[in-house]
Amino acid sequence: EHRLAVHRNNVRHALLNVLEAAFPVVRQLVGAECFTATALAFIARHPPHRPALYEYGGNLPVFLAAFRPLTELPWLADVARLEWARNEALFAAEQEPLTPARLAAVPVCELPELRPQPHPSVRLLESSWPIHTIWDAHQPAGGSLGAVDLERAETVLVWRQNGTVRQRPLTGGEFALLAAFVANCPLAEAAGVAGAQDPKFDFAAALARLLSDSALVQQF
């Protein structure tokens, strides 16, 4: 029994370290002691089912949304979703991105039916809360907490570029464009969907930025 207790304690400690590494901003937001207590409650109810520590913690955002001691922080679960998206992006498969040169090599007559796909690391998040701004305000060189407006919703793109996880907020048109690519829409149709969402949407500029970010791959 003593040896099993030592083993259980070591497992809990290891899983706590995993959660601390995956959700550093959530830990800052609630404080170290509260995070530890919350994480241990999560670990007790959601033990790992696979021997891959980097996969552990994906259920924490849902757990936080229903965890009564933290219901006064309704945006916390979505911040956790953002941090888990960053974790998924870090460990996602690699694939050669679609570059401006590769796109330029496609015959003009074939461009409308081209079906770009988001890079395997891409994650799209839609929240009623300013989750990117909250996250950014808790980075060493991030923005000011005074810039956080809890009345503002945000959509966020998370992806990995050259081994580094990146994120940025999206306009309504950009989010619609990427969502259309996720749905395997051809280029012309995706542009129309984004334009319907935002009449001022600059399709050429948005596509150029996604190519520069290495956020798209070509579907063959």
CSV table of C-alpha atoms in Angstrom, one decimal:
chain,number,residue,atom,x,y,z
A,1,GLU,CA,0.0,0.0,0.0
A,2,HIS,CA,2.8,2.4,0.8
A,3,ARG,CA,4.5,1.8,-2.5
A,4,LEU,CA,1.2,2.1,-4.4
A,5,ALA,CA,0.6,5.4,-2.6
A,6,VAL,CA,4.1,6.7,-3.6
A,7,HIS,CA,3.4,5.6,-7.2
A,8,ARG,CA,0.0,7.4,-7.2
A,9,ASN,CA,1.5,10.5,-5.8
A,10,ASN,CA,4.3,10.5,-8.5
A,11,VAL,CA,1.7,10.0,-11.3
A,12,ARG,CA,-0.4,12.9,-9.9
A,13,HIS,CA,2.7,15.1,-9.7
A,14,ALA,CA,3.7,14.2,-13.3
A,15,LEU,CA,0.2,15.0,-14.7
A,16,LEU,CA,0.1,18.2,-12.7
A,17,ASN,CA,3.3,19.3,-14.4
A,18,VAL,CA,1.8,18.4,-17.8
A,19,LEU,CA,-1.2,20.6,-17.1
A,20,GLU,CA,0.9,23.5,-15.8
A,21,ALA,CA,3.0,23.4,-19.0
A,22,ALA,CA,-0.1,23.2,-21.3
A,23,PHE,CA,-2.1,25.9,-19.5
A,24,PRO,CA,0.3,28.6,-18.2
A,25,VAL,CA,-2.1,31.5,-18.7
A,26,VAL,CA,-5.0,29.7,-17.0
A,27,ARG,CA,-2.6,29.2,-14.1
A,28,GLN,CA,-1.7,32.9,-14.0
A,29,LEU,CA,-5.4,33.9,-14.2
A,30,VAL,CA,-6.5,31.8,-11.2
A,31,GLY,CA,-3.2,31.7,-9.2
A,32,ALA,CA,-0.9,28.8,-8.5
A,33,GLU,CA,-2.7,27.4,-5.5
A,34,CYS,CA,-6.1,27.5,-7.1
A,35,PHE,CA,-4.8,26.0,-10.3
A,36,THR,CA,-3.1,23.1,-8.4
A,37,ALA,CA,-6.4,22.3,-6.5
A,38,THR,CA,-8.4,22.5,-9.8
A,39,ALA,CA,-5.9,20.4,-11.7
A,40,LEU,CA,-5.9,17.7,-9.0
A,41,ALA,CA,-9.7,17.6,-9.1
A,42,PHE,CA,-9.5,17.2,-12.9
A,43,ILE,CA,-6.8,14.5,-12.6
A,44,ALA,CA,-9.0,12.5,-10.1
A,45,ARG,CA,-12.0,12.6,-12.5
A,46,HIS,CA,-10.1,12.3,-15.8
A,47,PRO,CA,-7.2,9.9,-15.6
A,48,PRO,CA,-5.1,9.5,-18.8
A,49,HIS,CA,-6.3,6.8,-21.2
A,50,ARG,CA,-3.3,6.7,-23.5
A,51,PRO,CA,0.5,6.5,-22.7
A,52,ALA,CA,1.2,9.9,-24.3
A,53,LEU,CA,1.5,12.8,-21.9
A,54,TYR,CA,1.4,15.5,-24.7
A,55,GLU,CA,-2.2,14.3,-25.3
A,56,TYR,CA,-3.3,14.7,-21.7
A,57,GLY,CA,-5.4,17.8,-20.8
A,58,GLY,CA,-7.7,18.1,-23.8
A,59,ASN,CA,-10.8,17.8,-21.6
A,60,LEU,CA,-9.7,20.5,-19.1
A,61,PRO,CA,-11.6,23.4,-20.9
A,62,VAL,CA,-14.9,21.4,-20.7
A,63,PHE,CA,-14.1,20.6,-17.1
A,64,LEU,CA,-13.5,24.3,-16.3
A,65,ALA,CA,-16.8,25.4,-17.9
A,66,ALA,CA,-18.7,23.2,-15.4
A,67,PHE,CA,-16.4,23.6,-12.3
A,68,ARG,CA,-18.5,25.4,-9.8
A,69,PRO,CA,-15.7,27.1,-7.8
A,70,LEU,CA,-14.7,29.0,-11.0
A,71,THR,CA,-18.1,29.9,-12.5
A,72,GLU,CA,-17.5,33.6,-11.8
A,73,LEU,CA,-14.8,33.4,-14.5
A,74,PRO,CA,-17.0,32.5,-17.6
A,75,TRP,CA,-14.2,33.3,-20.0
A,76,LEU,CA,-11.7,30.9,-18.4
A,77,ALA,CA,-12.8,27.8,-20.3
A,78,ASP,CA,-12.3,29.5,-23.7
A,79,VAL,CA,-8.8,30.7,-22.7
A,80,ALA,CA,-8.1,27.1,-21.8
A,81,ARG,CA,-9.4,26.1,-25.3
A,82,LEU,CA,-7.0,28.5,-26.8
A,83,GLU,CA,-4.1,27.1,-24.8
A,84,TRP,CA,-5.0,23.6,-25.8
A,85,ALA,CA,-5.2,24.6,-29.4
A,86,ARG,CA,-1.6,25.8,-29.1
A,87,ASN,CA,-0.6,22.5,-27.6
A,88,GLU,CA,-2.3,20.6,-30.5
A,89,ALA,CA,-0.6,22.9,-33.0
A,90,LEU,CA,2.8,22.2,-31.5
A,91,PHE,CA,2.5,18.4,-31.9
A,92,ALA,CA,0.5,18.4,-35.2
A,93,ALA,CA,1.9,16.6,-38.2
A,94,GLU,CA,4.1,18.5,-40.6
A,95,GLN,CA,3.2,19.1,-44.3
A,96,GLU,CA,4.8,21.2,-46.9
A,97,PRO,CA,3.0,24.5,-47.1
A,98,LEU,CA,1.4,26.1,-50.2
A,99,THR,CA,3.8,28.9,-51.2
A,100,PRO,CA,3.2,31.9,-53.5
A,101,ALA,CA,5.5,30.3,-56.0
A,102,ARG,CA,3.5,27.1,-56.1
A,103,LEU,CA,0.3,29.0,-56.3
A,104,ALA,CA,1.6,31.0,-59.2
A,105,ALA,CA,2.5,27.8,-61.1
A,106,VAL,CA,-1.2,26.7,-61.1
A,107,PRO,CA,-2.8,27.5,-64.5
A,108,VAL,CA,-5.1,30.5,-64.3
A,109,CYS,CA,-8.0,28.5,-65.6
A,110,GLU,CA,-7.6,26.0,-62.7
A,111,LEU,CA,-7.4,28.5,-59.9
A,112,PRO,CA,-11.2,28.9,-59.2
A,113,GLU,CA,-11.4,25.1,-58.5
A,114,LEU,CA,-8.2,24.9,-56.4
A,115,ARG,CA,-8.9,23.6,-53.0
A,116,PRO,CA,-6.4,24.9,-50.5
A,117,GLN,CA,-6.5,23.2,-47.0
A,118,PRO,CA,-5.4,24.5,-43.7
A,119,HIS,CA,-2.0,23.2,-42.5
A,120,PRO,CA,-2.4,20.2,-40.1
A,121,SER,CA,-1.4,22.5,-37.3
A,122,VAL,CA,-4.1,25.1,-37.9
A,123,ARG,CA,-6.8,25.5,-35.3
A,124,LEU,CA,-9.7,28.0,-35.6
A,125,LEU,CA,-11.4,29.3,-32.4
A,126,GLU,CA,-14.5,31.3,-32.1
A,127,SER,CA,-15.3,32.8,-28.7
A,128,SER,CA,-17.7,35.2,-27.1
A,129,TRP,CA,-14.7,36.5,-25.1
A,130,PRO,CA,-11.5,38.4,-26.1
A,131,ILE,CA,-9.4,35.2,-25.6
A,132,HIS,CA,-6.4,36.4,-27.7
A,133,THR,CA,-6.3,39.7,-25.9
A,134,ILE,CA,-6.4,38.0,-22.5
A,135,TRP,CA,-3.7,35.6,-23.5
A,136,ASP,CA,-1.5,38.3,-25.0
A,137,ALA,CA,-1.8,40.4,-21.9
A,138,HIS,CA,-0.2,37.6,-19.9
A,139,GLN,CA,2.9,37.3,-22.1
A,140,PRO,CA,6.2,38.8,-21.1
A,141,ALA,CA,6.1,41.3,-24.0
A,142,GLY,CA,2.4,41.3,-24.4
A,143,GLY,CA,-0.3,43.9,-24.4
A,144,SER,CA,-1.8,45.7,-21.5
A,145,LEU,CA,-4.5,44.3,-19.2
A,146,GLY,CA,-6.2,47.6,-19.6
A,147,ALA,CA,-6.8,46.7,-23.3
A,148,VAL,CA,-9.0,43.8,-22.4
A,149,ASP,CA,-12.6,44.5,-23.2
A,150,LEU,CA,-14.7,41.6,-22.0
A,151,GLU,CA,-17.6,42.8,-24.1
A,152,ARG,CA,-15.7,42.0,-27.3
A,153,ALA,CA,-15.8,38.6,-29.0
A,154,GLU,CA,-12.8,37.3,-30.9
A,155,THR,CA,-12.0,34.6,-33.4
A,156,VAL,CA,-8.4,33.4,-33.4
A,157,LEU,CA,-6.1,31.5,-35.8
A,158,VAL,CA,-3.5,29.2,-34.2
A,159,TRP,CA,-0.8,27.5,-36.3
A,160,ARG,CA,2.8,26.4,-36.3
A,161,GLN,CA,5.4,28.0,-38.6
A,162,ASN,CA,9.0,26.9,-38.7
A,163,GLY,CA,8.6,25.0,-35.5
A,164,THR,CA,7.0,27.9,-33.5
A,165,VAL,CA,3.4,28.1,-32.5
A,166,ARG,CA,1.8,31.4,-33.5
A,167,GLN,CA,-1.6,32.9,-33.2
A,168,ARG,CA,-3.4,36.0,-34.3
A,169,PRO,CA,-7.0,37.4,-34.2
A,170,LEU,CA,-9.0,37.1,-37.3
A,171,THR,CA,-11.6,39.4,-39.0
A,172,GLY,CA,-15.0,37.9,-39.8
A,173,GLY,CA,-14.0,37.6,-43.5
A,174,GLU,CA,-10.7,35.8,-42.6
A,175,PHE,CA,-12.5,33.4,-40.3
A,176,ALA,CA,-15.1,32.6,-43.0
A,177,LEU,CA,-12.4,32.0,-45.6
A,178,LEU,CA,-10.5,29.6,-43.4
A,179,ALA,CA,-13.7,27.8,-42.4
A,180,ALA,CA,-14.6,27.4,-46.1
A,181,PHE,CA,-11.2,25.9,-46.7
A,182,VAL,CA,-11.8,23.5,-43.8
A,183,ALA,CA,-15.0,22.5,-45.5
A,184,ASN,CA,-13.0,21.8,-48.7
A,185,CYS,CA,-14.6,24.6,-50.7
A,186,PRO,CA,-12.8,25.6,-53.9
A,187,LEU,CA,-11.0,28.9,-54.0
A,188,ALA,CA,-13.7,30.9,-55.8
A,189,GLU,CA,-16.5,29.6,-53.6
A,190,ALA,CA,-14.4,30.3,-50.4
A,191,ALA,CA,-13.8,33.9,-51.6
A,192,GLY,CA,-17.5,34.3,-52.1
A,193,VAL,CA,-18.3,33.0,-48.7
A,194,ALA,CA,-15.8,35.4,-47.1
A,195,GLY,CA,-17.1,38.3,-49.1
A,196,ALA,CA,-20.6,37.6,-48.1
A,197,GLN,CA,-19.5,37.7,-44.4
A,198,ASP,CA,-17.6,41.0,-44.8
A,199,PRO,CA,-18.4,43.2,-47.8
A,200,LYS,CA,-15.0,45.0,-47.2
A,201,PHE,CA,-13.1,41.8,-47.2
A,202,ASP,CA,-9.8,42.0,-49.2
A,203,PHE,CA,-9.5,38.4,-50.5
A,204,ALA,CA,-6.1,38.9,-52.2
A,205,ALA,CA,-4.5,40.4,-49.1
A,206,ALA,CA,-6.0,37.7,-46.8
A,207,LEU,CA,-4.8,34.9,-49.1
A,208,ALA,CA,-1.3,36.5,-49.4
A,209,ARG,CA,-1.0,36.7,-45.6
A,210,LEU,CA,-2.1,33.0,-45.2
A,211,LEU,CA,0.5,32.0,-47.7
A,212,SER,CA,3.1,34.1,-46.0
A,213,ASP,CA,2.2,32.5,-42.7
A,214,SER,CA,2.6,29.0,-44.2
A,215,ALA,CA,-0.9,28.3,-42.9
A,216,LEU,CA,-2.2,26.5,-46.1
A,217,VAL,CA,-1.4,23.4,-48.0
A,218,GLN,CA,-2.4,22.3,-51.4
A,219,GLN,CA,-5.1,19.6,-51.7
A,220,PHE,CA,-4.3,17.1,-54.6
